Coordinates of C-alpha atoms in Angstrom, one line a residue:
M27 CA 96.1 126.5 136.4
K28 CA 96.2 122.3 135.6
Q29 CA 95.1 120.3 137.7
F30 CA 94.9 116.6 137.8
V31 CA 92.0 115.2 140.7
L32 CA 93.1 112.2 142.4
L33 CA 90.7 109.9 144.6
F34 CA 93.2 107.1 146.0
L35 CA 91.4 104.4 148.4
L36 CA 94.2 102.9 150.3
A37 CA 92.7 99.6 151.6
I38 CA 95.3 97.0 152.1
L39 CA 99.2 98.3 153.4
P40 CA 102.1 95.9 152.8
S41 CA 103.3 93.4 156.3
T42 CA 106.2 96.0 156.6
L43 CA 103.1 98.7 157.9
A44 CA 100.5 96.6 159.6
A45 CA 101.8 97.5 163.0
N46 CA 101.5 100.7 161.9
Q47 CA 100.4 104.0 161.5
I48 CA 100.4 106.3 158.4
V49 CA 101.9 109.5 159.3
K50 CA 103.3 110.6 155.5
Y51 CA 102.9 110.4 151.6
H52 CA 105.4 110.7 148.9
Y53 CA 104.5 111.4 145.5
W54 CA 106.2 112.2 142.1
F55 CA 105.6 112.6 138.4
N56 CA 107.0 110.3 135.5
N57 CA 110.8 109.2 136.8
N58 CA 111.2 113.0 138.8
Y59 CA 111.7 110.7 142.1
A60 CA 113.9 113.6 143.2
D61 CA 111.7 116.7 143.3
K62 CA 109.3 114.1 145.1
E63 CA 106.1 115.8 147.4
V64 CA 106.3 114.7 151.1
V65 CA 102.7 115.5 152.8
E66 CA 102.1 114.8 156.5
V67 CA 99.2 113.2 157.6
T68 CA 97.3 112.4 160.8
P69 CA 98.4 108.7 161.9
T70 CA 95.7 106.2 160.8
D71 CA 95.8 102.8 160.0
T72 CA 93.8 103.4 156.0
L73 CA 94.1 106.8 154.1
E74 CA 92.0 108.4 151.7
L75 CA 93.1 110.3 149.6
D76 CA 90.7 113.5 147.5
F77 CA 93.2 115.8 146.0
E78 CA 94.2 118.4 143.3
L79 CA 97.9 118.8 141.9
P80 CA 99.2 120.5 140.1
I81 CA 100.3 119.7 136.4
S82 CA 100.6 123.2 134.9
D83 CA 104.0 122.1 134.0
L84 CA 104.2 119.0 132.6
P85 CA 103.2 118.9 129.0
P86 CA 100.3 117.2 126.9
G87 CA 100.4 113.2 126.8
F88 CA 100.6 109.9 128.8
H89 CA 102.1 110.6 132.3
F90 CA 102.0 108.1 135.7
L91 CA 101.9 109.1 139.0
H92 CA 103.8 107.8 142.2
I93 CA 102.6 107.8 145.6
M94 CA 104.2 105.4 148.0
F95 CA 103.5 105.8 152.0
E96 CA 105.8 105.9 155.6
D97 CA 104.9 104.8 158.7
E98 CA 105.2 106.0 162.3
S99 CA 108.6 103.6 162.3
G100 CA 110.2 105.7 159.0
K101 CA 109.4 102.7 156.8
Y102 CA 108.0 102.4 153.8
S103 CA 105.3 100.9 150.9
A104 CA 105.9 99.8 147.9
P105 CA 105.6 102.6 145.1
E106 CA 102.1 102.6 143.5
A107 CA 101.7 103.7 139.9
S108 CA 98.7 105.7 138.2
Y109 CA 97.9 106.6 134.9
F110 CA 96.7 109.8 133.6
L111 CA 96.9 111.8 130.5
I112 CA 97.1 115.6 129.5
P113 CA 95.1 116.4 126.6
H114 CA 96.9 118.6 124.0
D115 CA 95.1 122.0 123.8
I116 CA 92.5 122.5 121.9
P117 CA 90.3 125.7 120.7
D118 CA 87.4 126.8 120.8
Y119 CA 84.8 124.6 118.5
E120 CA 81.6 126.4 119.1
N121 CA 82.1 129.3 116.2
S122 CA 84.7 126.8 114.3
K123 CA 83.2 125.2 110.2
V124 CA 84.2 122.1 108.7
V125 CA 85.3 123.5 104.9
G126 CA 87.1 121.0 102.9
Y127 CA 88.3 117.3 102.7
E128 CA 91.1 115.2 101.9
Y129 CA 91.0 111.7 101.1
W130 CA 93.8 108.5 100.1
F131 CA 93.9 104.9 99.5
N132 CA 95.7 102.5 101.3
E133 CA 98.6 103.9 102.6
N134 CA 98.9 106.2 99.7
F135 CA 99.2 109.5 102.3
A136 CA 101.4 111.3 99.5
N137 CA 98.8 111.6 96.4
R138 CA 96.2 112.0 99.2
Q139 CA 93.6 114.6 97.1
Y140 CA 91.7 118.1 98.5
I141 CA 88.5 119.2 98.2
Q142 CA 87.6 122.5 99.4
T143 CA 83.9 122.9 101.0
S144 CA 81.7 125.7 101.3
E145 CA 81.7 126.8 105.6
E146 CA 79.4 123.8 106.8
D147 CA 78.5 123.1 110.5
T148 CA 78.0 119.2 109.5
L149 CA 79.6 118.2 106.0
E150 CA 77.5 114.6 104.4
L151 CA 79.2 113.3 101.6
D152 CA 78.2 110.8 98.9
L153 CA 80.9 110.7 96.4
E154 CA 81.6 107.9 93.2
F155 CA 85.2 107.6 93.7
D156 CA 87.9 106.4 90.8
I157 CA 89.1 103.4 91.2
S158 CA 90.4 102.3 88.5
Q159 CA 93.8 102.1 89.7
L160 CA 93.6 100.5 92.6
T161 CA 94.1 96.5 92.3
H162 CA 91.6 93.8 92.9
G163 CA 91.0 92.7 96.7
L164 CA 91.0 94.2 99.7
N165 CA 91.4 98.0 99.7
F166 CA 90.9 101.3 102.2
I167 CA 90.0 104.3 102.3
N168 CA 91.0 107.2 104.6
I169 CA 89.3 110.4 105.1
R170 CA 89.9 113.5 106.7
Y171 CA 88.2 116.9 107.4
R172 CA 89.6 120.7 107.8
S173 CA 88.2 123.0 109.8
S174 CA 88.1 127.1 109.5
D175 CA 90.9 127.2 112.2
S176 CA 93.4 124.9 110.1
L177 CA 92.9 122.3 112.2
W178 CA 92.1 118.6 110.9
S179 CA 90.5 115.5 112.4
V180 CA 91.4 112.1 112.5
P181 CA 91.1 110.1 110.4
E182 CA 88.4 107.8 108.9
T183 CA 89.0 104.3 107.4
N184 CA 87.1 102.1 105.9
Y185 CA 87.3 99.2 104.4
F186 CA 85.7 98.3 100.6
V187 CA 86.5 94.5 98.5
I188 CA 87.3 95.3 94.0
P189 CA 86.7 91.9 93.2
I190 CA 87.6 90.9 89.7
Q191 CA 84.8 91.0 87.0
L192 CA 83.7 87.9 85.0
D193 CA 82.2 88.0 81.7
F194 CA 79.4 85.3 82.2
T195 CA 78.4 85.2 78.7
V196 CA 81.8 83.8 77.7
D197 CA 82.9 80.2 78.4
Y198 CA 85.9 80.3 79.6
Q199 CA 88.5 77.4 79.4
I200 CA 91.1 76.1 82.0
V201 CA 94.8 76.3 80.5
G202 CA 96.5 75.9 83.1
Y203 CA 97.0 75.1 87.1
E204 CA 99.6 75.8 89.5
F205 CA 100.0 74.0 93.1
W206 CA 102.3 74.8 95.9
F207 CA 103.7 73.9 99.9
N208 CA 102.2 75.8 103.1
S209 CA 103.4 79.3 102.0
D210 CA 105.4 78.5 99.6
F211 CA 103.7 80.5 96.7
A212 CA 106.8 81.9 95.3
N213 CA 108.0 78.2 94.7
R214 CA 104.9 77.8 93.1
Q215 CA 104.9 75.1 89.9
Y216 CA 102.7 75.7 86.8
T217 CA 101.3 73.3 84.5
E218 CA 100.2 74.1 80.9
V219 CA 97.1 71.7 79.8
A220 CA 94.5 71.4 76.3
E221 CA 91.6 74.1 77.2
T222 CA 89.2 71.8 78.6
D223 CA 85.7 73.0 80.7
T224 CA 86.4 70.5 83.7
L225 CA 89.6 69.3 84.5
E226 CA 90.6 66.3 87.2
L227 CA 93.5 66.7 88.6
D228 CA 95.5 62.8 89.1
F229 CA 99.5 62.7 89.6
E230 CA 101.5 62.2 92.7
L231 CA 103.4 65.0 93.8
E232 CA 106.8 65.5 95.4
V233 CA 107.1 65.7 98.7
G234 CA 110.7 64.1 99.4
H235 CA 111.8 68.2 101.0
L236 CA 109.1 68.9 103.6
P237 CA 109.1 67.9 106.9
Q238 CA 107.5 65.1 109.1
G239 CA 104.5 66.5 110.2
M240 CA 101.5 68.3 109.0
H241 CA 101.6 70.1 105.2
L242 CA 99.0 71.5 102.6
V243 CA 99.2 71.9 99.6
S244 CA 96.9 75.0 97.8
K245 CA 96.1 74.4 93.9
R246 CA 94.2 77.2 91.5
F247 CA 93.4 76.9 88.4
K248 CA 94.4 79.8 85.0
T249 CA 91.0 80.7 82.8
S250 CA 91.8 81.1 78.8
D251 CA 91.2 85.0 79.8
S252 CA 94.4 84.9 82.2
T253 CA 92.3 85.0 85.1
W254 CA 92.7 82.9 87.9
S255 CA 90.6 80.3 90.4
V256 CA 90.4 81.0 94.2
A257 CA 93.6 78.8 95.7
E258 CA 92.0 75.5 97.1
T259 CA 93.4 74.0 100.1
T260 CA 94.5 70.1 101.5
Y261 CA 96.0 69.2 104.3
F262 CA 97.5 65.9 104.5
I263 CA 100.4 64.7 107.4
I264 CA 103.7 62.9 106.8
P265 CA 104.3 60.5 108.7
F266 CA 106.8 59.5 111.2
E267 CA 109.8 57.3 109.7
F268 CA 109.9 53.7 112.0
E269 CA 113.1 51.5 111.6
G270 CA 112.2 48.7 109.2
N271 CA 110.8 46.1 111.5
S272 CA 108.1 44.5 110.6
D273 CA 108.0 43.0 114.1
Y274 CA 106.6 45.4 116.3
D275 CA 104.1 44.1 119.1
M276 CA 101.0 46.2 120.5
V277 CA 101.2 46.5 124.8
G278 CA 98.8 49.0 125.8
Y279 CA 96.2 51.3 124.2
E280 CA 94.9 54.6 125.5
Y281 CA 91.3 56.8 125.1
W282 CA 89.8 59.9 126.3
F283 CA 86.5 62.0 124.7
N284 CA 86.7 65.6 123.1
S285 CA 90.3 67.4 124.0
D286 CA 90.6 65.9 127.3
F287 CA 93.9 64.1 126.9
E288 CA 94.9 65.1 130.3
N289 CA 92.3 62.6 131.4
R290 CA 92.7 59.8 129.1
H291 CA 92.6 56.2 130.0
Y292 CA 95.4 53.9 129.7
I293 CA 95.1 50.1 129.3
E294 CA 97.7 47.5 129.2
V295 CA 97.6 44.4 127.2
S296 CA 100.0 41.3 126.4
A297 CA 101.9 41.9 123.3
T298 CA 100.0 41.5 120.7
D299 CA 99.8 41.8 116.3
T300 CA 96.0 43.0 117.4
I301 CA 93.4 44.5 119.1
E302 CA 90.0 44.3 119.8
F303 CA 88.4 46.9 121.1
E304 CA 85.3 45.5 123.5
E305 CA 85.8 47.5 126.5
L306 CA 82.1 48.9 127.8
I307 CA 83.6 53.3 128.8
D308 CA 81.7 54.6 131.3
I309 CA 79.8 58.1 129.5
D310 CA 77.2 58.6 132.2
N311 CA 79.5 62.3 133.4
L312 CA 79.0 63.2 129.1
P313 CA 76.8 66.2 129.0
N314 CA 74.1 65.7 126.3
G315 CA 74.9 66.1 122.8
I316 CA 78.1 65.4 120.2
H317 CA 80.9 64.2 121.3
L318 CA 84.7 62.8 120.1
F319 CA 85.8 59.1 121.0
N320 CA 90.2 59.2 120.3
Y321 CA 91.7 56.8 121.2
R322 CA 95.6 55.0 120.0
V323 CA 97.8 52.0 120.7
R324 CA 101.0 51.7 121.7
A325 CA 104.1 49.5 120.5
D326 CA 107.0 47.5 122.5
D327 CA 109.2 50.3 121.1
D328 CA 107.1 52.7 123.2
N329 CA 105.9 54.9 120.3
W330 CA 102.6 56.0 120.0
S331 CA 99.8 55.1 116.7
I332 CA 98.6 58.4 114.9
P333 CA 95.2 58.6 117.1
I334 CA 91.7 57.6 115.5
T335 CA 88.8 59.7 116.2
D336 CA 85.2 59.2 116.4
Y337 CA 81.8 61.0 116.5
F338 CA 79.2 60.5 118.9
N339 CA 75.7 61.4 120.8
S340 CA 75.3 60.7 124.4
S341 CA 71.9 61.8 124.6
F342 CA 69.2 60.7 122.5
L343 CA 68.4 57.1 122.5
T344 CA 67.5 56.2 118.9
N345 CA 64.8 53.1 119.4
L346 CA 61.9 54.4 121.7
V347 CA 59.7 51.9 121.7
G348 CA 59.7 50.0 124.9
S349 CA 61.9 52.7 126.3
S350 CA 60.0 55.8 129.1
N351 CA 60.9 58.3 126.0
Y352 CA 58.6 60.1 122.7
V353 CA 59.5 61.9 120.9
K354 CA 57.9 65.5 121.7
G355 CA 58.6 68.0 119.3
I356 CA 61.5 68.9 117.0
K357 CA 64.5 71.7 116.7
Y358 CA 65.6 72.9 113.5
W359 CA 68.2 75.2 111.9
F360 CA 70.0 76.7 108.9
D361 CA 74.0 76.1 107.8
G362 CA 75.9 78.9 108.8
E363 CA 73.3 79.8 111.6
S364 CA 73.8 77.4 114.4
D365 CA 73.3 80.5 116.7
K366 CA 70.0 80.2 115.4
N367 CA 67.3 78.1 116.2
Y368 CA 63.7 77.4 115.8
I369 CA 62.1 75.1 118.1
Y370 CA 58.4 73.5 117.1
Y371 CA 56.1 70.7 120.1
H372 CA 54.2 68.5 119.0
D373 CA 50.4 68.4 119.5
S374 CA 50.6 65.0 121.8
L375 CA 54.0 62.2 122.4
V376 CA 55.1 59.9 119.7
Y377 CA 57.3 56.9 119.3
E378 CA 58.3 58.3 116.3
L379 CA 59.6 61.6 114.3
N380 CA 57.2 62.6 112.4
I381 CA 58.1 66.1 110.6
E382 CA 54.8 67.7 109.1
Q383 CA 55.5 71.1 110.0
D384 CA 55.6 74.2 107.8
I385 CA 58.9 75.8 107.7
D386 CA 59.0 79.4 106.6
V387 CA 62.3 79.4 104.3
D388 CA 61.2 82.4 102.8
N389 CA 64.4 84.4 103.7
I390 CA 66.5 81.6 103.4
I391 CA 68.0 82.3 100.8
G392 CA 70.3 80.4 98.3
N393 CA 71.5 76.6 98.0
R394 CA 70.7 75.7 101.6
T395 CA 70.7 72.9 103.9
I396 CA 68.3 72.3 106.5
F397 CA 69.2 70.4 110.3
I398 CA 66.5 68.8 112.1
H399 CA 66.7 67.3 115.7
A400 CA 64.4 65.4 117.1
I401 CA 63.7 66.3 121.1
D402 CA 62.3 63.5 123.4
S403 CA 60.3 64.0 126.5
S404 CA 63.7 63.9 128.9
G405 CA 64.3 67.0 126.9
Y406 CA 67.9 64.7 124.7
Q407 CA 68.4 65.8 121.1
S408 CA 68.5 63.2 118.1
L409 CA 71.8 64.1 116.0
P410 CA 70.1 66.0 113.3
I411 CA 68.8 64.3 110.2
T412 CA 70.0 66.3 107.5
F413 CA 67.8 68.1 103.8
D414 CA 69.2 70.2 100.8
F415 CA 66.7 73.3 99.4
R416 CA 67.9 75.9 96.9
N417 CA 65.1 78.9 97.8
S418 CA 66.3 81.1 94.0
F419 CA 64.8 84.7 93.2
T420 CA 61.7 85.7 91.3
F421 CA 60.9 87.7 88.5
E422 CA 58.4 89.5 86.5
I423 CA 58.6 90.2 83.1
D424 CA 56.4 93.3 81.9
K425 CA 57.1 93.8 78.0
N426 CA 61.3 94.0 78.1
I427 CA 61.4 95.1 81.8
V428 CA 62.1 92.5 83.8
T429 CA 61.5 93.3 87.8
F430 CA 63.5 91.0 89.7
D431 CA 62.6 89.8 93.9
I432 CA 64.7 88.2 96.2
P433 CA 64.4 88.7 99.8
E434 CA 67.0 91.8 100.7
I435 CA 69.0 90.3 104.3
S436 CA 71.4 92.9 106.6
G437 CA 74.9 91.9 105.3
Y438 CA 74.4 89.6 102.0
Q439 CA 76.1 91.1 98.7
Y440 CA 74.2 90.8 95.4
Q441 CA 76.0 89.9 92.4
W442 CA 74.0 89.9 89.3
N443 CA 74.9 89.2 86.0
F444 CA 71.0 90.1 83.6
G445 CA 73.0 87.3 80.7
D446 CA 73.1 90.2 77.8
G447 CA 76.4 92.0 79.5
N448 CA 74.9 93.7 82.0
S449 CA 75.4 93.8 85.8
S450 CA 73.5 95.0 88.9
T451 CA 75.0 94.5 92.6
L452 CA 71.5 96.0 94.2
P453 CA 69.3 93.3 96.0
N454 CA 66.2 93.8 93.5
P455 CA 67.1 95.7 90.5
T456 CA 64.9 96.0 87.5
H457 CA 66.0 95.4 83.8
V458 CA 65.4 96.6 80.8
Y459 CA 66.9 93.9 77.4
K460 CA 67.3 95.6 74.3
K461 CA 66.8 92.3 71.9
G462 CA 64.8 89.4 72.4
G463 CA 65.5 85.6 73.3
T464 CA 66.6 83.2 76.4
F465 CA 69.3 84.5 79.0
D466 CA 70.7 83.0 81.7
V467 CA 70.0 85.0 84.4
R468 CA 73.1 84.6 87.5
L469 CA 73.0 85.8 91.2
I470 CA 75.7 85.4 93.0
L471 CA 75.0 85.7 96.8
T472 CA 77.2 86.4 99.2
R473 CA 76.3 85.7 102.7
G474 CA 77.2 84.8 106.3
I475 CA 81.1 85.2 108.0
P476 CA 83.0 83.2 106.9
S477 CA 81.9 84.5 104.0
V478 CA 80.3 82.2 101.7
K479 CA 79.3 82.5 97.7
D480 CA 76.1 80.7 96.1
T481 CA 75.3 81.0 92.4
L482 CA 71.5 81.3 91.9
I483 CA 70.4 80.7 87.3
E484 CA 66.9 81.3 86.1
Q485 CA 66.5 82.0 82.5
V486 CA 64.4 84.7 81.4
T487 CA 62.8 84.3 77.9
I488 CA 61.9 87.9 76.4
T489 CA 59.4 87.4 72.9
L490 CA 59.8 89.3 70.3
V491 CA 57.3 91.3 68.7
T492 CA 56.8 91.7 64.8
N493 CA 55.7 95.6 63.5
E494 CA 54.4 94.8 59.8
I495 CA 54.5 98.0 58.2
L496 CA 52.3 98.4 55.0
L497 CA 54.4 100.4 52.3
S498 CA 52.4 101.8 49.5
Q499 CA 54.5 101.8 45.3
G500 CA 56.5 105.4 45.9
W501 CA 57.5 107.5 48.5
N502 CA 56.9 106.4 52.2
M503 CA 57.8 107.6 55.8
I504 CA 57.9 104.6 58.0
S505 CA 59.3 104.6 61.8
T506 CA 58.9 101.4 64.0
Y507 CA 58.0 100.7 67.6
V508 CA 60.4 97.6 68.3
I509 CA 64.1 97.4 68.6
P510 CA 65.3 95.9 66.0
D511 CA 66.8 92.1 67.0
V512 CA 69.3 93.1 63.7
F513 CA 70.1 96.9 63.5
G514 CA 71.3 96.5 60.2
L515 CA 69.1 98.1 57.4
E516 CA 70.7 94.7 54.8
T517 CA 69.2 92.4 57.0
I518 CA 66.0 93.9 57.7
F519 CA 65.2 95.2 54.4
T520 CA 66.4 91.5 53.3
E521 CA 63.0 90.0 52.3
I522 CA 61.8 93.2 50.5
S523 CA 64.9 94.1 48.9
D524 CA 64.1 93.5 45.2
N525 CA 61.2 96.4 45.0
T526 CA 63.6 98.7 47.7
V527 CA 64.8 101.7 45.9
I528 CA 65.8 103.6 48.1
V529 CA 66.0 104.7 52.4
K530 CA 67.0 108.1 53.3
N531 CA 67.5 109.8 56.1
N532 CA 67.5 113.5 57.9
A533 CA 70.6 113.8 57.1
G534 CA 70.5 113.0 53.4
Q535 CA 72.4 109.8 53.9
I536 CA 71.2 106.8 51.2
Y537 CA 70.7 102.5 51.6
F538 CA 70.7 102.0 47.9
P539 CA 70.3 97.9 48.2
E540 CA 70.5 97.4 44.3
F541 CA 74.2 99.0 43.9
G542 CA 74.8 97.7 47.6
I543 CA 75.5 101.0 48.7
N544 CA 74.3 102.1 52.5
D545 CA 76.0 105.0 53.6
I546 CA 73.1 104.6 57.2
G547 CA 74.1 101.7 58.6
D548 CA 72.3 100.4 61.1
W549 CA 68.8 101.6 62.6
D550 CA 68.5 104.4 64.9
I551 CA 64.9 103.4 66.6
T552 CA 64.4 107.7 67.4
Q553 CA 64.7 108.7 63.4
G554 CA 62.1 108.4 60.2
Y555 CA 63.3 107.1 57.0
Q556 CA 61.8 108.2 53.9
V557 CA 61.9 104.7 51.8
F558 CA 60.6 104.5 47.7
M559 CA 59.1 100.8 46.7
S560 CA 59.2 100.0 43.4
Q561 CA 55.8 98.1 43.9
P562 CA 53.7 97.7 47.5
E563 CA 54.7 95.1 50.1
T564 CA 55.1 94.9 53.7
L565 CA 58.0 95.1 56.2
S566 CA 58.4 93.1 59.1
I567 CA 60.5 94.6 62.0
L568 CA 60.8 91.8 64.7
G569 CA 62.2 93.0 68.0
V570 CA 61.7 93.8 71.1
Q571 CA 59.1 96.7 72.2
V572 CA 60.0 100.0 73.2
I573 CA 59.0 101.6 76.0
P574 CA 58.5 105.5 75.0
E575 CA 58.2 106.7 78.2
S576 CA 61.5 105.9 79.2
T577 CA 62.8 106.9 75.2
T578 CA 64.2 109.9 74.8
I579 CA 64.5 112.0 71.2
N580 CA 67.6 114.2 70.0
L581 CA 65.8 117.0 68.2
S582 CA 68.3 119.5 66.7
A583 CA 66.6 123.0 65.3
G584 CA 64.8 122.8 61.9
W585 CA 64.1 120.5 60.1
N586 CA 64.2 116.4 61.9
M587 CA 62.3 112.8 60.9
I588 CA 61.5 111.2 63.8
A589 CA 59.6 108.3 64.6
Y590 CA 56.3 107.2 66.7
L591 CA 57.4 104.7 69.8
R592 CA 53.9 103.8 71.1
N593 CA 52.2 101.1 69.7
S594 CA 48.4 102.6 69.5
P595 CA 47.5 106.1 67.9
M596 CA 47.2 109.2 69.7
D597 CA 46.4 112.3 68.8
I598 CA 49.4 114.6 67.8
E599 CA 48.2 117.3 69.3
L600 CA 48.5 115.2 72.4
A601 CA 51.7 113.6 71.0
L602 CA 54.2 116.7 70.6
A603 CA 52.4 118.3 73.5
S604 CA 56.1 119.0 75.2
L605 CA 57.3 120.9 72.3
T606 CA 54.0 122.9 71.9
D607 CA 54.3 123.9 75.5
D608 CA 57.3 126.9 74.6
D609 CA 55.8 127.4 71.4
N610 CA 58.9 125.6 70.2
L611 CA 56.8 123.7 67.7
I612 CA 56.1 125.5 64.5
I613 CA 54.8 122.6 61.6
A614 CA 54.2 118.8 61.5
K615 CA 53.6 116.9 58.4
D616 CA 52.9 113.6 57.8
N617 CA 53.5 111.2 53.9
F618 CA 50.7 112.0 52.8
G619 CA 50.9 116.0 52.8
N620 CA 48.7 116.7 55.9
V621 CA 50.4 119.1 58.2
Y622 CA 50.0 119.7 62.1
Y623 CA 50.4 123.8 63.0
P624 CA 50.5 124.4 66.1
A625 CA 50.1 128.2 65.8
F626 CA 47.6 128.7 64.0
E627 CA 45.5 125.6 65.5
I628 CA 44.9 123.9 62.5
N629 CA 45.6 119.8 62.7
M630 CA 45.1 117.6 60.0
I631 CA 46.7 115.3 60.6
G632 CA 44.4 113.7 63.7
N633 CA 46.3 111.0 65.1
M634 CA 49.7 109.9 64.7
L635 CA 50.0 106.3 63.5
P636 CA 52.1 103.1 64.8
G637 CA 55.0 102.6 61.7
Q638 CA 54.7 105.7 60.6
G639 CA 57.3 108.9 60.3
Y640 CA 56.7 112.6 60.4
Q641 CA 58.7 115.8 59.6
I642 CA 59.3 118.5 61.8
F643 CA 60.1 121.5 62.7
I644 CA 61.6 123.8 65.3
L645 CA 63.3 126.9 66.4
N646 CA 65.8 125.7 69.2
S647 CA 67.5 122.1 70.1
D648 CA 64.6 119.7 72.1
T649 CA 63.7 116.6 72.9
L650 CA 60.8 114.3 73.3
V651 CA 59.6 111.5 74.8
Y652 CA 55.9 110.5 73.9
P653 CA 53.2 109.2 76.5
E654 CA 53.8 105.6 77.7
N655 CA 51.4 103.5 75.3

């Protein structure tokens, strides 16, 4: 049976019961006063109730219990209500399992996706969701789980933002702007301009249709790729119009501190065109720190001017010489983190503020400002002095591999653009450049609440290396260990094209310079090539050095012509070990007719050499990865 346990202590009774004792109490559920229960008790001044109420006839959900007391004269107290919840009957989950889940984006429950899983006590999801159909901006995903008894969990909701992706390698131009007043975005005004890097706006806005008072104007800019900037908002006031009478006189003024308008002070003066404010104002009752001083003047038509506000500090003595106060230390904090301040005390008291303290800013990243206050011997603080500084990311370059480093701070978001069309959201990514040159690496750092975006830019220079390949007259089989800066065969062979008769790849395609035939197209760094020369030459290929242990060569069953990707010689038995471990390699040949025949332990090739190509025959398709340099 469902029962409700009530512990009720009546501490104060209404005045109508004050002279008499409680002899009964009445109770009922919800609005069902007609079925109330009446319980008699031993006469008492104070009644403590501790009893169980049957609730088996009440449905699951939210209910309330009313109770009132009756004294010996038949008078009643005011009813008092207590709320309680009867939960829905839930099956025993001891043997229940998770058998699936479904998810949907935003309010689109109708298009939810259901995924069935094996029966599990606990289900951990590590999934990638297709969000290509969602709009840029704030979205949310909802997930709920299904149990083996066909019940669903309460949905879990997580929010995420789909940012607008900008390609920072593109030189964007401003092509227009639009503006609107207040929240009237529907009536925004668009103006097209000639393409420009910087747009300075200097024009008059028509505000005659706006009422008097405070307003805001919002503007945003359109770029050449049809994306919009974040809107900028500026506040302005349309003043109330007064009668065209220039003979107003001022007859008084009033002032107040901070937001304490209620305790403002009014001073009446003789009617005058100009008031010179020279009153000595008592600020002894103000606490230490920064305050606002507000004042306004009154005209003889009883209208008031707009208040004027000035800031002042009521604590620190700026002229310390000859006073009893000395500088004993500093307090400093960083923009956006005023709740985190640091205090450093000098070894001795001094008259002047002298900042020689080493301040740790390793974890203060971005374009930042430090605020420094002096602390005197009475504990007062000066107004802050500020210094702007920049704490950017660092990086290490190993050939064409760049490792970026910046402190990883909880709550910060990192958006990297490596300057070559690639990006990352990892705090400390490692990036492999496929070409040489100097790249502007941008990090957009989002920090704080409300969020602040910092853009940090550093230049990374990837040095190119030259692989010089000696070509003899006749046939050669070559490859390279650099990624060419330009892949087209016409460009690679430009300097020696007069003596290059033909170039062939493993598929039989050719490059025939004399007749302008190029069936091969671009150079593939994983492949070897046969080159026939009319006389000896040196082929110089400029590019970024290959990382052999990170480069996979795909091989098909039968004959392949492969590149040797290391920059130093290595015995062919070690270099091709991954192909011989499962007896897949039958034979390897170099350009001179030497062979490596692993089944018969014949190795005439010895070391594989940089710049050379090799032919191999394998039984089954496979992959080849060379050891590191």
